Amino acid sequence: MNLSTYQKSVASVLFNVVHLIQLSEVMSMHIMLNPTSNKPIYEQIIEQVRIRVLQKVVVAGDKVPSVRELSAQLMVNPNTVSKAYKELEREGIFVTYRGKGTFISEDVHDLVRQKEVEQLKTKTQQLVQLAKQTGVTHDELNQWVDEFFSRSEGEDQ
């Protein structure tokens, strides 16, 4: 193997390594869409990002794939990803720096947790209303909650 062939081989390997590193950065979001869901794709993307933040798969300061990269990975229209990104930025989860890209914001964990808690409170309020309508007592409902917590704590171990 002469020197120029060797240099080309090294360049090719380096190119592949850089490409794999970039690809792994895109894959770090681990967004999985459900094509049979009634939920719009952009909302699925938003939900998946929130879940990844709560699971600490992505953390403050992490670079987010570009709209083009994520749309190619998910095989969806870039406008769909752009709509999700705009909403995530509006919520303060994403922050975009011109010329540098989009990143997970610094106070993201608290923002996402706060939003999830608000949704949980709304669902709890609906549950209590339904329980009252069906004749379930306060004590019964509390007993069920205690049971479910006990079961889930046993599953976590």
PDB file of C-alpha atoms in Angstrom:
ATOM      1  CA  MET A   1       0.000   0.000   0.000  1.00  0.00           C
ATOM      2  CA  ASN A   2       1.558   3.313  -1.026  1.00  0.00           C
ATOM      3  CA  LEU A   3       1.335   6.462   1.066  1.00  0.00           C
ATOM      4  CA  SER A   4      -1.587   8.079  -0.776  1.00  0.00           C
ATOM      5  CA  THR A   5      -3.686   4.903  -0.504  1.00  0.00           C
ATOM      6  CA  TYR A   6      -2.835   4.742   3.195  1.00  0.00           C
ATOM      7  CA  GLN A   7      -3.818   8.400   3.644  1.00  0.00           C
ATOM      8  CA  LYS A   8      -7.101   7.791   1.849  1.00  0.00           C
ATOM      9  CA  SER A   9      -7.812   4.802   4.095  1.00  0.00           C
ATOM     10  CA  VAL A  10      -7.088   6.824   7.230  1.00  0.00           C
ATOM     11  CA  ALA A  11      -9.237   9.697   5.962  1.00  0.00           C
ATOM     12  CA  SER A  12     -12.068   7.294   5.210  1.00  0.00           C
ATOM     13  CA  VAL A  13     -11.895   5.765   8.691  1.00  0.00           C
ATOM     14  CA  LEU A  14     -11.817   9.203  10.320  1.00  0.00           C
ATOM     15  CA  PHE A  15     -14.795  10.301   8.245  1.00  0.00           C
ATOM     16  CA  ASN A  16     -16.752   7.221   9.362  1.00  0.00           C
ATOM     17  CA  VAL A  17     -15.839   7.789  13.021  1.00  0.00           C
ATOM     18  CA  VAL A  18     -16.969  11.434  12.869  1.00  0.00           C
ATOM     19  CA  HIS A  19     -20.187  10.359  11.133  1.00  0.00           C
ATOM     20  CA  LEU A  20     -20.871   7.748  13.834  1.00  0.00           C
ATOM     21  CA  ILE A  21     -20.268  10.301  16.590  1.00  0.00           C
ATOM     22  CA  GLN A  22     -22.693  12.712  14.941  1.00  0.00           C
ATOM     23  CA  LEU A  23     -25.219   9.933  14.454  1.00  0.00           C
ATOM     24  CA  SER A  24     -24.958   8.892  18.110  1.00  0.00           C
ATOM     25  CA  GLU A  25     -25.692  12.478  19.128  1.00  0.00           C
ATOM     26  CA  VAL A  26     -28.865  12.389  17.041  1.00  0.00           C
ATOM     27  CA  MET A  27     -29.830   8.986  18.396  1.00  0.00           C
ATOM     28  CA  SER A  28     -29.423  10.159  22.005  1.00  0.00           C
ATOM     29  CA  MET A  29     -32.981  11.512  21.896  1.00  0.00           C
ATOM     30  CA  HIS A  30     -34.325   7.961  21.353  1.00  0.00           C
ATOM     31  CA  ILE A  31     -37.640   9.233  20.015  1.00  0.00           C
ATOM     32  CA  MET A  32     -40.006   6.483  18.966  1.00  0.00           C
ATOM     33  CA  LEU A  33     -43.236   7.369  17.191  1.00  0.00           C
ATOM     34  CA  ASN A  34     -46.421   5.352  17.117  1.00  0.00           C
ATOM     35  CA  PRO A  35     -47.866   5.626  13.595  1.00  0.00           C
ATOM     36  CA  THR A  36     -51.175   4.083  14.741  1.00  0.00           C
ATOM     37  CA  SER A  37     -51.713   6.646  17.508  1.00  0.00           C
ATOM     38  CA  ASN A  38     -54.492   9.217  17.232  1.00  0.00           C
ATOM     39  CA  LYS A  39     -52.050  11.756  18.695  1.00  0.00           C
ATOM     40  CA  PRO A  40     -50.407  13.981  16.048  1.00  0.00           C
ATOM     41  CA  ILE A  41     -46.741  13.222  15.363  1.00  0.00           C
ATOM     42  CA  TYR A  42     -45.527  16.624  16.573  1.00  0.00           C
ATOM     43  CA  GLU A  43     -47.272  16.008  19.923  1.00  0.00           C
ATOM     44  CA  GLN A  44     -45.657  12.561  20.142  1.00  0.00           C
ATOM     45  CA  ILE A  45     -42.253  14.186  19.622  1.00  0.00           C
ATOM     46  CA  ILE A  46     -42.966  16.727  22.379  1.00  0.00           C
ATOM     47  CA  GLU A  47     -44.136  13.986  24.742  1.00  0.00           C
ATOM     48  CA  GLN A  48     -41.093  11.823  24.009  1.00  0.00           C
ATOM     49  CA  VAL A  49     -38.715  14.723  24.674  1.00  0.00           C
ATOM     50  CA  ARG A  50     -40.431  15.436  28.008  1.00  0.00           C
ATOM     51  CA  ILE A  51     -40.134  11.766  28.972  1.00  0.00           C
ATOM     52  CA  ARG A  52     -36.431  11.705  28.031  1.00  0.00           C
ATOM     53  CA  VAL A  53     -35.866  14.788  30.202  1.00  0.00           C
ATOM     54  CA  LEU A  54     -37.646  13.244  33.201  1.00  0.00           C
ATOM     55  CA  GLN A  55     -35.658  10.032  32.724  1.00  0.00           C
ATOM     56  CA  LYS A  56     -32.499  12.159  32.481  1.00  0.00           C
ATOM     57  CA  VAL A  57     -31.619  10.565  29.132  1.00  0.00           C
ATOM     58  CA  VAL A  58     -31.101  14.132  27.963  1.00  0.00           C
ATOM     59  CA  VAL A  59     -29.948  16.805  30.381  1.00  0.00           C
ATOM     60  CA  ALA A  60     -29.422  20.538  30.462  1.00  0.00           C
ATOM     61  CA  GLY A  61     -26.879  21.674  27.894  1.00  0.00           C
ATOM     62  CA  ASP A  62     -27.229  18.653  25.595  1.00  0.00           C
ATOM     63  CA  LYS A  63     -27.249  19.501  21.911  1.00  0.00           C
ATOM     64  CA  VAL A  64     -30.457  18.568  20.147  1.00  0.00           C
ATOM     65  CA  PRO A  65     -30.437  17.175  16.604  1.00  0.00           C
ATOM     66  CA  SER A  66     -31.274  19.724  13.941  1.00  0.00           C
ATOM     67  CA  VAL A  67     -34.773  19.696  12.490  1.00  0.00           C
ATOM     68  CA  ARG A  68     -33.367  18.181   9.319  1.00  0.00           C
ATOM     69  CA  GLU A  69     -31.451  15.463  11.185  1.00  0.00           C
ATOM     70  CA  LEU A  70     -34.376  14.438  13.364  1.00  0.00           C
ATOM     71  CA  SER A  71     -36.881  14.510  10.514  1.00  0.00           C
ATOM     72  CA  ALA A  72     -34.566  12.239   8.490  1.00  0.00           C
ATOM     73  CA  GLN A  73     -34.109   9.895  11.461  1.00  0.00           C
ATOM     74  CA  LEU A  74     -37.841   9.695  12.145  1.00  0.00           C
ATOM     75  CA  MET A  75     -38.759   9.763   8.458  1.00  0.00           C
ATOM     76  CA  VAL A  76     -41.279  12.573   8.937  1.00  0.00           C
ATOM     77  CA  ASN A  77     -41.797  15.947   7.315  1.00  0.00           C
ATOM     78  CA  PRO A  78     -39.331  18.589   8.598  1.00  0.00           C
ATOM     79  CA  ASN A  79     -42.283  20.942   9.194  1.00  0.00           C
ATOM     80  CA  THR A  80     -43.648  18.443  11.739  1.00  0.00           C
ATOM     81  CA  VAL A  81     -40.365  18.403  13.662  1.00  0.00           C
ATOM     82  CA  SER A  82     -40.116  22.186  13.371  1.00  0.00           C
ATOM     83  CA  LYS A  83     -43.589  22.564  14.902  1.00  0.00           C
ATOM     84  CA  ALA A  84     -42.579  20.349  17.841  1.00  0.00           C
ATOM     85  CA  TYR A  85     -39.297  22.249  18.307  1.00  0.00           C
ATOM     86  CA  LYS A  86     -41.106  25.608  18.309  1.00  0.00           C
ATOM     87  CA  GLU A  87     -43.496  24.378  20.999  1.00  0.00           C
ATOM     88  CA  LEU A  88     -40.643  22.940  23.081  1.00  0.00           C
ATOM     89  CA  GLU A  89     -38.808  26.251  22.758  1.00  0.00           C
ATOM     90  CA  ARG A  90     -41.959  28.177  23.728  1.00  0.00           C
ATOM     91  CA  GLU A  91     -42.229  25.984  26.841  1.00  0.00           C
ATOM     92  CA  GLY A  92     -38.602  26.737  27.722  1.00  0.00           C
ATOM     93  CA  ILE A  93     -37.395  23.159  27.253  1.00  0.00           C
ATOM     94  CA  PHE A  94     -35.285  23.980  24.188  1.00  0.00           C
ATOM     95  CA  VAL A  95     -33.138  27.029  23.617  1.00  0.00           C
ATOM     96  CA  THR A  96     -31.718  27.942  20.210  1.00  0.00           C
ATOM     97  CA  TYR A  97     -28.510  29.883  19.633  1.00  0.00           C
ATOM     98  CA  ARG A  98     -28.131  31.267  16.147  1.00  0.00           C
ATOM     99  CA  GLY A  99     -25.271  29.569  14.353  1.00  0.00           C
ATOM    100  CA  LYS A 100     -24.719  27.041  17.153  1.00  0.00           C
ATOM    101  CA  GLY A 101     -27.897  24.970  17.207  1.00  0.00           C
ATOM    102  CA  THR A 102     -30.610  23.942  19.618  1.00  0.00           C
ATOM    103  CA  PHE A 103     -29.892  22.764  23.151  1.00  0.00           C
ATOM    104  CA  ILE A 104     -31.746  21.510  26.213  1.00  0.00           C
ATOM    105  CA  SER A 105     -32.267  24.553  28.460  1.00  0.00           C
ATOM    106  CA  GLU A 106     -30.561  24.856  31.831  1.00  0.00           C
ATOM    107  CA  ASP A 107     -33.672  24.630  34.031  1.00  0.00           C
ATOM    108  CA  VAL A 108     -35.357  21.959  31.937  1.00  0.00           C
ATOM    109  CA  HIS A 109     -35.897  19.266  34.574  1.00  0.00           C
ATOM    110  CA  ASP A 110     -37.907  21.578  36.833  1.00  0.00           C
ATOM    111  CA  LEU A 111     -39.933  22.928  33.893  1.00  0.00           C
ATOM    112  CA  VAL A 112     -40.892  19.472  32.645  1.00  0.00           C
ATOM    113  CA  ARG A 113     -41.626  18.136  36.113  1.00  0.00           C
ATOM    114  CA  GLN A 114     -43.830  21.149  36.856  1.00  0.00           C
ATOM    115  CA  LYS A 115     -45.798  20.614  33.637  1.00  0.00           C
ATOM    116  CA  GLU A 116     -46.189  16.883  34.324  1.00  0.00           C
ATOM    117  CA  VAL A 117     -47.389  17.606  37.884  1.00  0.00           C
ATOM    118  CA  GLU A 118     -49.973  20.063  36.522  1.00  0.00           C
ATOM    119  CA  GLN A 119     -51.260  17.396  34.129  1.00  0.00           C
ATOM    120  CA  LEU A 120     -51.341  14.843  36.949  1.00  0.00           C
ATOM    121  CA  LYS A 121     -53.374  17.220  39.126  1.00  0.00           C
ATOM    122  CA  THR A 122     -55.877  17.730  36.300  1.00  0.00           C
ATOM    123  CA  LYS A 123     -56.212  13.973  35.813  1.00  0.00           C
ATOM    124  CA  THR A 124     -56.614  13.490  39.574  1.00  0.00           C
ATOM    125  CA  GLN A 125     -59.371  16.089  39.658  1.00  0.00           C
ATOM    126  CA  GLN A 126     -61.147  14.251  36.821  1.00  0.00           C
ATOM    127  CA  LEU A 127     -60.703  10.939  38.668  1.00  0.00           C
ATOM    128  CA  VAL A 128     -62.193  12.363  41.869  1.00  0.00           C
ATOM    129  CA  GLN A 129     -65.182  13.745  39.947  1.00  0.00           C
ATOM    130  CA  LEU A 130     -65.744  10.371  38.254  1.00  0.00           C
ATOM    131  CA  ALA A 131     -65.385   8.567  41.594  1.00  0.00           C
ATOM    132  CA  LYS A 132     -68.045  10.808  43.155  1.00  0.00           C
ATOM    133  CA  GLN A 133     -70.377  10.255  40.201  1.00  0.00           C
ATOM    134  CA  THR A 134     -70.058   6.479  40.525  1.00  0.00           C
ATOM    135  CA  GLY A 135     -70.467   6.444  44.302  1.00  0.00           C
ATOM    136  CA  VAL A 136     -66.879   5.650  45.265  1.00  0.00           C
ATOM    137  CA  THR A 137     -66.100   7.044  48.707  1.00  0.00           C
ATOM    138  CA  HIS A 138     -63.100   9.114  49.695  1.00  0.00           C
ATOM    139  CA  ASP A 139     -61.823   6.265  51.870  1.00  0.00           C
ATOM    140  CA  GLU A 140     -62.144   3.713  49.041  1.00  0.00           C
ATOM    141  CA  LEU A 141     -60.276   5.949  46.633  1.00  0.00           C
ATOM    142  CA  ASN A 142     -57.502   6.558  49.175  1.00  0.00           C
ATOM    143  CA  GLN A 143     -57.253   2.824  49.818  1.00  0.00           C
ATOM    144  CA  TRP A 144     -56.832   2.166  46.077  1.00  0.00           C
ATOM    145  CA  VAL A 145     -54.141   4.830  45.786  1.00  0.00           C
ATOM    146  CA  ASP A 146     -52.281   3.351  48.751  1.00  0.00           C
ATOM    147  CA  GLU A 147     -52.500  -0.124  47.190  1.00  0.00           C
ATOM    148  CA  PHE A 148     -51.221   1.097  43.823  1.00  0.00           C
ATOM    149  CA  PHE A 149     -48.325   2.939  45.453  1.00  0.00           C
ATOM    150  CA  SER A 150     -47.404  -0.150  47.477  1.00  0.00           C
ATOM    151  CA  ARG A 151     -47.466  -2.340  44.372  1.00  0.00           C
ATOM    152  CA  SER A 152     -45.374   0.076  42.333  1.00  0.00           C
ATOM    153  CA  GLU A 153     -42.800   0.405  45.121  1.00  0.00           C
ATOM    154  CA  GLY A 154     -42.473  -3.385  45.145  1.00  0.00           C
ATOM    155  CA  GLU A 155     -41.952  -3.396  41.357  1.00  0.00           C
ATOM    156  CA  ASP A 156     -39.247  -0.709  41.566  1.00  0.00           C
ATOM    157  CA  GLN A 157     -37.048  -2.877  43.780  1.00  0.00           C
TER     158      GLN A 157
END
